[in-house]
CSV table of C-alpha atoms in Angstrom, one decimal:
chain,number,residue,atom,x,y,z
A,1,MET,CA,-94.2,41.6,123.3
A,2,GLN,CA,-90.6,42.6,123.9
A,3,LEU,CA,-90.8,41.4,127.5
A,4,TYR,CA,-92.1,38.1,126.3
A,5,ARG,CA,-89.3,37.7,123.9
A,6,GLU,CA,-86.7,38.6,126.5
A,7,GLU,CA,-88.1,35.9,128.8
A,8,GLU,CA,-88.0,33.3,126.1
A,9,LEU,CA,-84.4,34.2,125.4
A,10,HIS,CA,-83.7,33.2,129.0
A,11,GLY,CA,-85.6,30.0,128.6
A,12,GLU,CA,-88.5,31.1,130.8
A,13,THR,CA,-92.0,32.5,130.5
A,14,SER,CA,-94.3,34.0,133.1
A,15,THR,CA,-97.1,32.2,134.9
A,16,LYS,CA,-100.3,33.7,136.3
A,17,VAL,CA,-99.3,32.9,139.9
A,18,PRO,CA,-96.9,35.0,142.0
A,19,GLU,CA,-93.3,34.4,142.7
A,20,VAL,CA,-93.1,32.7,146.1
A,21,THR,CA,-91.3,35.2,148.5
A,22,LEU,CA,-91.5,36.2,152.1
A,23,GLY,CA,-94.1,38.7,151.1
A,24,PHE,CA,-96.2,36.0,149.5
A,25,TRP,CA,-96.4,34.1,152.8
A,26,ILE,CA,-97.2,37.2,154.8
A,27,VAL,CA,-100.1,38.0,152.6
A,28,LYS,CA,-101.2,34.4,152.5
A,29,ILE,CA,-101.4,34.2,156.3
A,30,LEU,CA,-103.4,37.5,156.5
A,31,ALA,CA,-105.7,36.2,153.7
A,32,THR,CA,-106.4,32.9,155.6
A,33,THR,CA,-107.1,34.9,158.8
A,34,LEU,CA,-109.5,37.1,156.9
A,35,GLY,CA,-111.1,33.9,155.5
A,36,GLU,CA,-111.9,32.8,159.1
A,37,THR,CA,-113.2,36.1,160.4
A,38,GLY,CA,-115.1,36.9,157.2
A,39,GLY,CA,-116.6,33.4,157.0
A,40,ASP,CA,-117.7,33.5,160.6
A,41,ALA,CA,-119.2,37.0,160.1
A,42,VAL,CA,-121.5,35.7,157.4
A,43,THR,CA,-122.5,32.4,159.0
A,44,MET,CA,-122.6,33.4,162.6
A,45,SER,CA,-122.9,37.1,163.0
A,46,MET,CA,-125.4,37.4,160.2
A,47,ASN,CA,-127.0,34.1,161.2
A,48,LEU,CA,-127.1,32.8,157.7
A,49,GLY,CA,-125.8,29.3,158.6
A,50,TYR,CA,-123.0,27.2,157.1
A,51,LEU,CA,-124.9,25.9,154.1
A,52,LEU,CA,-126.1,29.3,152.8
A,53,GLY,CA,-122.8,30.9,153.7
A,54,THR,CA,-121.0,28.2,151.7
A,55,ALA,CA,-123.3,28.8,148.7
A,56,ILE,CA,-122.6,32.6,148.8
A,57,PHE,CA,-118.9,32.2,149.0
A,58,ALA,CA,-118.8,29.4,146.5
A,59,ALA,CA,-120.5,31.8,144.0
A,60,ILE,CA,-117.9,34.5,144.7
A,61,PHE,CA,-115.1,31.9,144.3
A,62,ALA,CA,-116.5,30.7,141.0
A,63,ALA,CA,-116.7,34.2,139.6
A,64,ALA,CA,-113.2,35.1,140.8
A,65,VAL,CA,-111.6,31.9,139.6
A,66,PHE,CA,-113.3,32.3,136.2
A,67,ALA,CA,-111.8,35.8,135.9
A,68,GLN,CA,-108.4,34.5,137.0
A,69,MET,CA,-108.4,31.6,134.5
A,70,THR,CA,-109.6,33.7,131.6
A,71,SER,CA,-107.0,36.4,132.2
A,72,ARG,CA,-104.0,36.3,129.9
A,73,ARG,CA,-101.5,37.5,132.4
A,74,PHE,CA,-100.8,37.8,136.2
A,75,HIS,CA,-102.9,40.3,138.1
A,76,PRO,CA,-101.9,40.5,141.8
A,77,ALA,CA,-105.3,41.9,143.0
A,78,LEU,CA,-107.2,39.2,141.1
A,79,TYR,CA,-105.0,36.4,142.2
A,80,TRP,CA,-105.3,37.4,145.9
A,81,MET,CA,-109.1,37.9,145.5
A,82,VAL,CA,-109.3,34.2,144.5
A,83,ILE,CA,-107.1,33.2,147.4
A,84,VAL,CA,-109.4,35.1,149.9
A,85,ALA,CA,-112.4,33.5,148.2
A,86,THR,CA,-111.0,30.0,148.8
A,87,THR,CA,-110.3,30.8,152.4
A,88,THR,CA,-113.9,32.1,153.1
A,89,VAL,CA,-115.6,29.2,151.3
A,90,GLY,CA,-113.1,26.9,152.9
A,91,THR,CA,-114.1,28.2,156.3
A,92,THR,CA,-117.9,27.8,155.8
A,93,LEU,CA,-117.5,24.4,154.0
A,94,ALA,CA,-115.3,23.0,156.7
A,95,ASP,CA,-117.7,24.1,159.4
A,96,PHE,CA,-120.6,22.5,157.5
A,97,VAL,CA,-118.7,19.2,157.1
A,98,ASP,CA,-117.5,19.2,160.7
A,99,ARG,CA,-120.6,20.4,162.5
A,100,SER,CA,-123.7,20.1,160.3
A,101,LEU,CA,-122.8,16.7,159.0
A,102,GLY,CA,-121.9,15.6,162.5
A,103,ILE,CA,-118.7,13.8,161.7
A,104,GLY,CA,-116.6,16.1,164.0
A,105,TYR,CA,-113.3,17.9,163.5
A,106,LEU,CA,-111.2,14.7,163.2
A,107,GLY,CA,-113.6,13.1,160.8
A,108,GLY,CA,-113.8,16.3,158.7
A,109,SER,CA,-110.0,16.7,158.7
A,110,SER,CA,-109.6,13.1,157.6
A,111,LEU,CA,-112.1,13.4,154.8
A,112,LEU,CA,-110.6,16.6,153.5
A,113,ALA,CA,-107.0,15.3,153.8
A,114,ALA,CA,-108.0,12.4,151.6
A,115,LEU,CA,-109.6,14.8,149.1
A,116,LEU,CA,-106.4,16.9,149.1
A,117,ALA,CA,-104.2,13.9,148.6
A,118,ALA,CA,-106.5,12.7,145.7
A,119,SER,CA,-106.3,16.1,144.0
A,120,LEU,CA,-102.5,16.1,144.2
A,121,ALA,CA,-102.3,12.5,143.0
A,122,ILE,CA,-104.6,13.1,140.0
A,123,TRP,CA,-102.8,16.3,139.1
A,124,TYR,CA,-99.4,14.5,139.2
A,125,ARG,CA,-100.7,11.6,137.2
A,126,THR,CA,-102.2,13.9,134.6
A,127,THR,CA,-99.3,16.4,134.2
A,128,GLY,CA,-96.3,14.6,135.7
A,129,THR,CA,-95.7,17.3,138.3
A,130,VAL,CA,-97.5,19.4,141.0
A,131,SER,CA,-94.9,22.2,141.0
A,132,ILE,CA,-96.3,25.7,140.8
A,133,ALA,CA,-93.5,26.4,138.3
A,134,SER,CA,-95.3,24.2,135.9
A,135,ILE,CA,-98.6,26.1,135.8
A,136,SER,CA,-98.5,27.1,132.1
A,137,SER,CA,-101.8,25.6,130.9
A,138,ARG,CA,-105.5,25.8,131.7
A,139,LYS,CA,-105.4,22.2,132.9
A,140,ALA,CA,-102.6,22.8,135.3
A,141,GLU,CA,-104.2,26.0,136.6
A,142,ALA,CA,-107.5,24.2,137.2
A,143,PHE,CA,-105.7,21.5,139.2
A,144,TYR,CA,-103.9,24.3,141.1
A,145,TRP,CA,-107.1,26.0,142.2
A,146,VAL,CA,-108.9,22.7,143.1
A,147,THR,CA,-105.9,21.7,145.2
A,148,ILE,CA,-105.8,25.1,146.9
A,149,MET,CA,-109.6,24.9,147.7
A,150,PHE,CA,-109.1,21.5,149.4
A,151,SER,CA,-106.0,22.7,151.3
A,152,GLN,CA,-107.8,25.8,152.6
A,153,THR,CA,-110.8,23.7,153.7
A,154,LEU,CA,-108.6,21.1,155.3
A,155,GLY,CA,-106.7,23.9,157.1
A,156,THR,CA,-109.9,25.2,158.7
A,157,ALA,CA,-110.8,21.8,160.0
A,158,LEU,CA,-107.3,21.2,161.3
A,159,GLY,CA,-107.3,24.5,163.1
A,160,ASP,CA,-110.6,23.9,164.8
A,161,TRP,CA,-109.5,20.4,165.7
A,162,MET,CA,-106.2,21.6,167.2
A,163,ALA,CA,-107.8,24.5,169.1
A,164,ASP,CA,-110.9,22.7,170.4
A,165,SER,CA,-110.4,19.0,170.5
A,166,THR,CA,-106.9,18.9,171.9
A,167,GLY,CA,-107.5,21.5,174.6
A,168,LEU,CA,-104.7,23.7,173.4
A,169,GLY,CA,-106.9,26.7,172.7
A,170,TYR,CA,-106.4,29.2,169.9
A,171,ARG,CA,-103.1,30.5,171.1
A,172,GLY,CA,-101.7,27.0,171.6
A,173,GLY,CA,-103.0,25.9,168.3
A,174,ALA,CA,-101.5,28.9,166.5
A,175,LEU,CA,-98.1,28.2,168.2
A,176,ILE,CA,-98.1,24.6,167.0
A,177,PHE,CA,-98.8,25.6,163.4
A,178,ALA,CA,-96.2,28.4,163.6
A,179,VAL,CA,-93.6,25.9,164.7
A,180,GLY,CA,-94.6,23.6,161.9
A,181,LEU,CA,-94.1,26.5,159.4
A,182,ALA,CA,-90.7,27.2,161.0
A,183,ILE,CA,-89.7,23.6,160.5
A,184,ALA,CA,-90.7,23.7,156.9
A,185,ALA,CA,-88.7,26.9,156.5
A,186,GLY,CA,-85.7,25.2,158.0
A,187,GLY,CA,-86.2,22.4,155.6
A,188,TYR,CA,-86.1,24.8,152.7
A,189,PHE,CA,-82.9,26.6,153.8
A,190,TRP,CA,-80.9,23.7,155.2
A,191,THR,CA,-82.0,20.5,153.5
A,192,ASN,CA,-82.5,19.1,150.1
A,193,ILE,CA,-86.1,18.1,150.7
A,194,SER,CA,-88.3,18.7,147.6
A,195,ARG,CA,-89.2,22.4,147.2
A,196,THR,CA,-92.5,21.4,145.8
A,197,ALA,CA,-93.3,19.2,148.8
A,198,LEU,CA,-92.2,22.0,151.2
A,199,PHE,CA,-94.4,24.5,149.3
A,200,TRP,CA,-97.6,22.4,149.7
A,201,ILE,CA,-96.8,21.6,153.4
A,202,ALA,CA,-96.3,25.3,154.1
A,203,PHE,CA,-99.4,26.2,152.1
A,204,VAL,CA,-101.6,23.8,154.1
A,205,LEU,CA,-100.1,24.9,157.4
A,206,THR,CA,-100.7,28.6,156.9
A,207,ARG,CA,-104.4,28.0,156.7
A,208,PRO,CA,-104.9,26.5,160.2
A,209,LEU,CA,-102.5,29.1,161.5
A,210,GLY,CA,-104.7,31.8,160.1
A,211,ALA,CA,-107.8,30.0,161.3
A,212,THR,CA,-106.6,29.8,164.9
A,213,VAL,CA,-105.5,33.4,164.8
A,214,GLY,CA,-108.9,34.5,163.4
A,215,ASP,CA,-110.7,32.6,166.0
A,216,PHE,CA,-108.5,34.1,168.7
A,217,LEU,CA,-109.4,37.6,167.5
A,218,ASP,CA,-113.2,37.2,167.3
A,219,LYS,CA,-114.2,34.4,169.7
A,220,PRO,CA,-115.7,35.4,173.2
A,221,LEU,CA,-113.4,36.0,176.1
A,222,ALA,CA,-114.9,33.1,177.9
A,223,ASN,CA,-113.8,30.8,175.1
A,224,GLY,CA,-110.2,32.1,175.1
A,225,GLY,CA,-110.6,34.8,172.4
A,226,LEU,CA,-110.3,38.6,172.3
A,227,ALA,CA,-114.0,39.2,171.4
A,228,PHE,CA,-113.2,41.6,168.6
A,229,SER,CA,-116.0,42.4,166.2
A,230,ARG,CA,-115.9,40.0,163.2
A,231,TYR,CA,-116.7,42.9,160.9
A,232,ALA,CA,-114.0,45.2,162.3
A,233,ALA,CA,-111.4,42.4,162.3
A,234,SER,CA,-112.3,41.5,158.7
A,235,ALA,CA,-112.1,45.1,157.6
A,236,ALA,CA,-108.7,45.6,159.3
A,237,LEU,CA,-107.3,42.5,157.7
A,238,ALA,CA,-108.6,43.4,154.2
A,239,VAL,CA,-107.0,46.9,154.5
A,240,ALA,CA,-103.7,45.3,155.5
A,241,ILE,CA,-103.8,42.9,152.6
A,242,VAL,CA,-104.6,45.6,150.1
A,243,ALA,CA,-101.7,47.8,151.5
A,244,LEU,CA,-99.2,44.9,151.3
A,245,ILE,CA,-100.3,44.0,147.7
A,246,SER,CA,-99.8,47.6,146.8
A,247,LEU,CA,-96.4,48.1,148.6
A,248,LEU,CA,-94.7,44.7,148.2
A,249,PRO,CA,-93.2,43.7,144.9
A,250,GLN,CA,-95.7,41.3,143.2
A,251,ARG,CA,-94.0,39.5,140.3
A,252,ALA,CA,-95.3,36.6,138.3
A,253,GLY,CA,-93.5,33.3,138.8
A,254,ARG,CA,-91.5,31.7,136.0
A,255,HIS,CA,-91.6,28.4,134.3
A,256,PRO,CA,-89.4,26.8,131.6
A,257,ALA,CA,-90.4,27.9,128.1
């Protein structure tokens, strides 16, 4: 109670999403990479297929996001559990859209980009902003997670399209998205471009970066990968994420009171 009053005296209260720092982006990239290796482990290594894999991860996501939205304050482990859930279901859902529906990587990317744009537009029309600093209500938080789900799914499709359809391969694709993130970082430090726009650009770009890195780790040598076990890679990434969440400062973001 005392902390809450001190925050209000400064004109701010806490949100249930973390402050965006360098540590946030490091964990985000690891989480998106885990989403790729973990999703492929279930759909490919376990031979469950994209539709069943999507159903499994969608159920996990629904349970995690329910716990997140009903929580009264920021819990780092819970928040990142939802993020990982969005990356795994995004992986299997994108693969289902791209491959099982037969519309290809470009078609899937176009469809998912349209859904992401629609989510942001409806969110903005409803609340007047899509800034993460404004997430102070259940409605805004619901839009936040829907938008993140679409961005994670789009990122998977973009990563596959860049690596496979353009002929750049996993390393080339990862380099392209890393350069895109570097440009976004430059825009943050040296321009007056909207911080909200830069956040969502970076958030989308970290997903295909993680997707291409994940594919590079677990795909066969003949396909340009390192042929690591999907289970081993996923376990190593999960351990790294838990360690970083435990070691790096995890503080709730702030919004005007």
